[in-house]
Short mmCIF file of C-alpha atoms in Angstrom, two decimals:
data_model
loop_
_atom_site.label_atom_id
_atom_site.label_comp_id
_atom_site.label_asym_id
_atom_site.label_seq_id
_atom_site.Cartn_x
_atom_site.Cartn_y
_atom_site.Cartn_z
CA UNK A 1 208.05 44.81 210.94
CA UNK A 2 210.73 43.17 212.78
CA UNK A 3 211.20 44.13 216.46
CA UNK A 4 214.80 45.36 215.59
CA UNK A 5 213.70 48.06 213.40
CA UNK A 6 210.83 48.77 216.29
CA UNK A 7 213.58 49.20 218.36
CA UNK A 8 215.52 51.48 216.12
CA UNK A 9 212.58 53.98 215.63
CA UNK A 10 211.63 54.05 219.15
CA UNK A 11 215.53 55.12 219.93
CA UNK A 12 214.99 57.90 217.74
CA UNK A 13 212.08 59.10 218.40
CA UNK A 14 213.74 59.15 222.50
CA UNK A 15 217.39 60.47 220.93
CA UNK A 16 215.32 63.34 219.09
CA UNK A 17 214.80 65.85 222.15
CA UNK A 18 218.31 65.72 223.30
CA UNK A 19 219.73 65.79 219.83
CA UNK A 20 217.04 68.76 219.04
CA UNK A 21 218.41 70.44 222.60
CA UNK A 22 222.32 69.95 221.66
CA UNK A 23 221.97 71.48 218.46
CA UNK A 24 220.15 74.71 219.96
CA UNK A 25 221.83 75.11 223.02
CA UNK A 26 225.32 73.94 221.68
CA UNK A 27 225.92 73.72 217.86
CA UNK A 28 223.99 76.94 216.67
CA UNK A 29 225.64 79.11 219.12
CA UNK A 30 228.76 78.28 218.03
CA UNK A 31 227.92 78.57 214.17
CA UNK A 32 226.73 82.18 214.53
CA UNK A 33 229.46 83.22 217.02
CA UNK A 34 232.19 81.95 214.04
CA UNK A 35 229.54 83.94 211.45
CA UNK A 36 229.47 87.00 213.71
CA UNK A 37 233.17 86.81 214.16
CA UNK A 38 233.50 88.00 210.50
CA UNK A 39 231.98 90.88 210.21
CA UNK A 40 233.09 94.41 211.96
CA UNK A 41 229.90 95.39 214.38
CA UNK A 42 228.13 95.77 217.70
CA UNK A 43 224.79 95.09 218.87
CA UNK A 44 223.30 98.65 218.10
CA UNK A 45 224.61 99.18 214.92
CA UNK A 46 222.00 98.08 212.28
CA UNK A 47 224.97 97.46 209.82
CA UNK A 48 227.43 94.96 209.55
CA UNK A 49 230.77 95.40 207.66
CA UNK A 50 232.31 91.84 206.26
CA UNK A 51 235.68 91.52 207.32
CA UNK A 52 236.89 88.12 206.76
CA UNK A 53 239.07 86.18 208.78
CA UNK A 54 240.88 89.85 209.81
CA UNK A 55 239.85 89.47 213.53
CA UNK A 56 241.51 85.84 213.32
CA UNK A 57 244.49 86.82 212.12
CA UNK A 58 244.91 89.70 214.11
CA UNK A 59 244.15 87.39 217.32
CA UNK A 60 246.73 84.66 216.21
CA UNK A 61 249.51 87.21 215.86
CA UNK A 62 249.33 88.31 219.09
CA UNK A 63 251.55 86.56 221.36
CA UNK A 64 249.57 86.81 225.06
CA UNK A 65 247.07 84.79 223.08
CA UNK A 66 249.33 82.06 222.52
CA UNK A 67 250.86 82.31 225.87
CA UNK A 68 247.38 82.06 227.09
CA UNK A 69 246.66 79.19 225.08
CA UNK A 70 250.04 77.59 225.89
CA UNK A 71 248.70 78.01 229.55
CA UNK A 72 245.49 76.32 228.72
CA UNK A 73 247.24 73.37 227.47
CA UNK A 74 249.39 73.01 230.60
CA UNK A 75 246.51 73.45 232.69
CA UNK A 76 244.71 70.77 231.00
CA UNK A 77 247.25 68.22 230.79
CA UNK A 78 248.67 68.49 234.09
CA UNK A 79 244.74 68.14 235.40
CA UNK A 80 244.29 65.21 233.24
CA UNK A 81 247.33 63.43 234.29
CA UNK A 82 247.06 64.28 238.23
CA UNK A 83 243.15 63.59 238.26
CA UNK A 84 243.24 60.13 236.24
CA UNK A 85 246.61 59.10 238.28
CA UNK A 86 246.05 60.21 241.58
CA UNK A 87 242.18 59.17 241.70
CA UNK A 88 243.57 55.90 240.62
CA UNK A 89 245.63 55.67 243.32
CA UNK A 90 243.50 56.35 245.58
CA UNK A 91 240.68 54.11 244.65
CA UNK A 92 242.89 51.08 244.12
CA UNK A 93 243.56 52.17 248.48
CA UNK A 94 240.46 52.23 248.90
CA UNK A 95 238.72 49.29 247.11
CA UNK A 96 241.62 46.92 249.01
CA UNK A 97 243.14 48.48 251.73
CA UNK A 98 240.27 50.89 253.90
CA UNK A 99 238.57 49.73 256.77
CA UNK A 100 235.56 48.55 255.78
CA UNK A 101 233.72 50.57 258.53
CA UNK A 102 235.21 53.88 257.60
CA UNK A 103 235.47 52.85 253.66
CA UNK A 104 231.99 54.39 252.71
CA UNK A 105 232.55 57.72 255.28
CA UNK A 106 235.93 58.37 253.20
CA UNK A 107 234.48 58.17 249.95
CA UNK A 108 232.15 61.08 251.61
CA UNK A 109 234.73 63.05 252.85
CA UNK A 110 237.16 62.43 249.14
CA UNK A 111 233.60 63.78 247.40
CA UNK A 112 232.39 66.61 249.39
CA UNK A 113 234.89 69.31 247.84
CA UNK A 114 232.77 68.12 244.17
CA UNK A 115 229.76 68.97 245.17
CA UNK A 116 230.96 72.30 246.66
CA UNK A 117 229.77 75.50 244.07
CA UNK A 118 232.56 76.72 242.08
CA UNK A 119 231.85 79.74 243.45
CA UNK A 120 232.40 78.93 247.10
CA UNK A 121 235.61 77.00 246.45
CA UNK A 122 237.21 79.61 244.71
CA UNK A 123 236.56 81.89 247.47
CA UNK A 124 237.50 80.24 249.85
CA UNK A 125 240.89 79.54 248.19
CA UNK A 126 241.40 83.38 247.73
CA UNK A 127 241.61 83.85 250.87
CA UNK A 128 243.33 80.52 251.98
CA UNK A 129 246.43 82.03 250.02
CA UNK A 130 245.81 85.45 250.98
CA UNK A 131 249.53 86.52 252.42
CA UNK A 132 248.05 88.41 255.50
CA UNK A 133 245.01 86.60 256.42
CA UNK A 134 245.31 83.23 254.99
CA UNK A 135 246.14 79.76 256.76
CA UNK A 136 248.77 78.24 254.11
CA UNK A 137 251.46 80.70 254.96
CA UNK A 138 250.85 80.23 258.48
CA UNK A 139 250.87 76.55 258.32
CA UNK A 140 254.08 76.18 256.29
CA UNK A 141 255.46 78.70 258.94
CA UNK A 142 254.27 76.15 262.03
CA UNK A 143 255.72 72.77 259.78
CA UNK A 144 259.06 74.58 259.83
CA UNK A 145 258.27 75.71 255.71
CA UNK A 146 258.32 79.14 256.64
CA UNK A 147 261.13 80.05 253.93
CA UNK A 148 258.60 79.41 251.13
CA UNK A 149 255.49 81.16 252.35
CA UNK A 150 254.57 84.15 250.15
CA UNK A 151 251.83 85.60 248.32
CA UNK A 152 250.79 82.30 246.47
CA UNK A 153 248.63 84.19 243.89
CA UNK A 154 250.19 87.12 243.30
CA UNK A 155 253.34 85.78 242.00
CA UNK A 156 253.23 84.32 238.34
CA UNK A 157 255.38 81.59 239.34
CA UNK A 158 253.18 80.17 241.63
CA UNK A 159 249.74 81.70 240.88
CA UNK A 160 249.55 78.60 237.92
CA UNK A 161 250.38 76.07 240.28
CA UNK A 162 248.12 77.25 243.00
CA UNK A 163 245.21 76.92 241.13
CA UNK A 164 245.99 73.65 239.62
CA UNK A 165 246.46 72.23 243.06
CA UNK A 166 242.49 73.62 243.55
CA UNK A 167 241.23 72.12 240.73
CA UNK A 168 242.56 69.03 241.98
CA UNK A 169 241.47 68.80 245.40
CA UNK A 170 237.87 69.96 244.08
CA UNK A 171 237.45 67.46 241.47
CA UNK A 172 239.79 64.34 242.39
CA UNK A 173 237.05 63.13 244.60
CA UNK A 174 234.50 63.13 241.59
CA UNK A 175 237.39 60.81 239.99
CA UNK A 176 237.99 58.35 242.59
CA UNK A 177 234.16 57.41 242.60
CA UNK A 178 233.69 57.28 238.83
CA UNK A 179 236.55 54.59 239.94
CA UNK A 180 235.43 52.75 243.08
CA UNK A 181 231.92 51.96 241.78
#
């Protein structure tokens, strides 16, 4: 036996596990939940009534589902494009243009909102934009931005835009060191 093929079987007997893993965890869930999605039932009923692609059509014909989906899209590409761009930006500063004594501690400070639980962040945002008891209505009012303070998620204009702008301070630090290594 040549080493290549050695080599070959050895990479899938180590590939095996996660491929086994993926498949469970990821591929079979979503088989049955497009299997399940065709029949009329719930979880105590012992029957199960096939109804086709009914549920699918009924979903695609409903417009909040496409506005939601339209939302979805702008979500994603405006993250993609801000994240990638911005992260950029901000590595290229600080591969050639930090101090080299604080270059390391503002990578820290860039990362810490990544490793920060989902959880936490959005909490803490909540009430960041909270009209009464927030601080970003306060601080626009101190800046001399008072005019635009207002309730930041309560307003569909804004609500979008103020989440975006959380995503992106959360994970823009995870960016710029994928990019500074």
């Amino acid at each position: 036996m040549t080493t290549l093929y050695k080599n070959k079987k050895m990479l899938c007997i180590f590939l095996l596990p996660a491929v086994l893993l993926v498949a469970l965890l990821i591929f079979l869930p979503v088989i049955l939940n497009v299997y399940y999605s065709m029949f009329k039932w719930t979880a105590y009923s012992k029957s199960m009534e096939f109804v086709g692609l009914k549920y699918f059509q009924k979903l695609f014909a409903d417009e909040k589902v496409w506005h939601a989906l339209l939302n979805n899209a702008k979500y994603a590409v405006i993250s993609i494009v801000f994240q990638v761009g911005l992260a950029l930006i901000i590595a290229h500063l600080l591969n050639n243009f930090a101090n080299r004594r604080f270059a390391s501690m503002t990578r820290v400070i860039i990362f810490i909102p990544a490793v920060v639980s989902l959880t936490a962040i959005g909490l803490l945002w909540v009430i960041a934009y909270n009209p009464s008891i927030g601080f970003v209505n306060p601080v626009l009012e101190k800046i001399g931005l008072g005019a635009i303070a207002h309730d930041w998620l309560g307003d569909s204009k804004t609500a979008m835009w103020s989440v975006i702008m959380v995503s992106q301070w959360q994970y823009i630090g995870e960016m710029v060191m994928l990019y500074t290594v």
